[in-house]
Amino acid sequence: DTQSMLTALASSCSIAPTPPRTLPPITGNACALGYDFGTSGVRCAIVDASGEIVANPPGYSWGVAGERAQEASDWEEALFSQLAALPADARARVSRIAVSGTSGSMLLVDGDGAPAASRGSPRMYDFSVSKQAVGDSGEAALALLRRCTPEGHPVRSATSALAKLLAYHFESPLAGSERLAHQADYVASRLTGGAIASDWHNALKLGFDVRALHYPEWLTGGEIGEIARGRLPRVVRPGEPIGPVSDKLVAKYGLASGCLVVGGTTDSIAAFLAAGADSVGDAVTSLGSTVAIKLLSDVPA
């Protein structure tokens, strides 16, 4: 039940102090650009230092057929079409960019950050390894998770990012260059042109320990570690730097010099924050193409 799951998670690690932020808030004329890659489409908005919306173009729709069947090229098209739709004078003020994505959506990338050619389409948030993975690869992945992870842990779900990574391996052993990228990670990397990096929230269903702020030993060692080690993204605090936007894109879209991509979040947590929840006991239900419920608690779980 829920209580036993929380107890198992709470006892599995100690709580690390929250690290201080290295980036100060934006000030003056500077703005931040946020992308939300959601279930039905993509939206973006530019806000100024006071939180006021400066620009918010019409969204990009996946269409009904595209909600559960997307390509990495679709994510890139949405990213850059939304960027181009923003007014040039607003883009010129953008000094930071963050991306939220659907929780658990992932793909494998090669060493250069491009989608792994032999692995097919990304596995979306609702892809179930028990129902949709090839052959018995999904059951093999879930059996390994049952053997090697804490009882009740989110990675034991058939839709977790870690289950999808392991299922890929049991379909065909992971190549030396293959790495995991969540949807938000991949989109952010298209802006930086650099290595894949993730954030605390997207990495939760991968097994990242959000209390101790590192990957747990059962993920980096043992049977799972033999498969996953070296294939997991660097994880940053939401809002902290991933890397600068590439010079080529800064010039093409007229962004502020030194514009940074920072750690993002998942789509439902973005909705929670946008609703203004900031006190213990505040809860937000997102009623969209999917339903998500978030509650702010003072008890770590």
C-alpha angles and dihedrals in degrees: 000000000000095000094052090049092052091046092052092050093045093052095047097077148002124256116258119211112258106258117239119258115257095197119071118218117276114265141187116008095345120118139194126225120212127192124199114198100193139171097273101030149311132289133177137190138187116219130186129227092278093052095253117144112249099176134003115170125197112284131255114244125212090203122230094286092048099055093087102019114058136152126215086244088061090056091051093048091051092046096053098035089055091047091051091049092062117096113263093233090054093047089053089063096051111114099160135036129192131182131207121196140183110284114257096010108135148152138191119254132194126237092278092054095253120130111275102258098216098049101073126215125355115272106243130217093272098042106126117205090202092059108023110029118103117271114321094332092108094052090047090053093049092047090054090049091051090052099045111029133071116273111267096013115153092237089070089072115106088232098051119120091238092053089053092049092050092046089055088054094050090049090053125344112265114261118239094254099044117114135176121248127180117219092259091045092053094047091049090051090056087062097046099034085218140108122312115269131175139195136238094263102046090043094056094088088046090061101260109158105237091188099051092029098228140082109278123245093249088061099045097037139036124030095331092045091055087063103031103037111115092010099083123096126246108259125220134183112265107267094023122114123281094170145294122292108258116268089238093059094041088057096041096051099029097240123168115280111264093020110176132212108219134191114285135191143227123292095251094048089049088055090048092053093043090055089063098246107164108140133077108268095028111134133186129196115199110207105194135113084317130023122240129179122199128182128188108226136176090214113084114228 
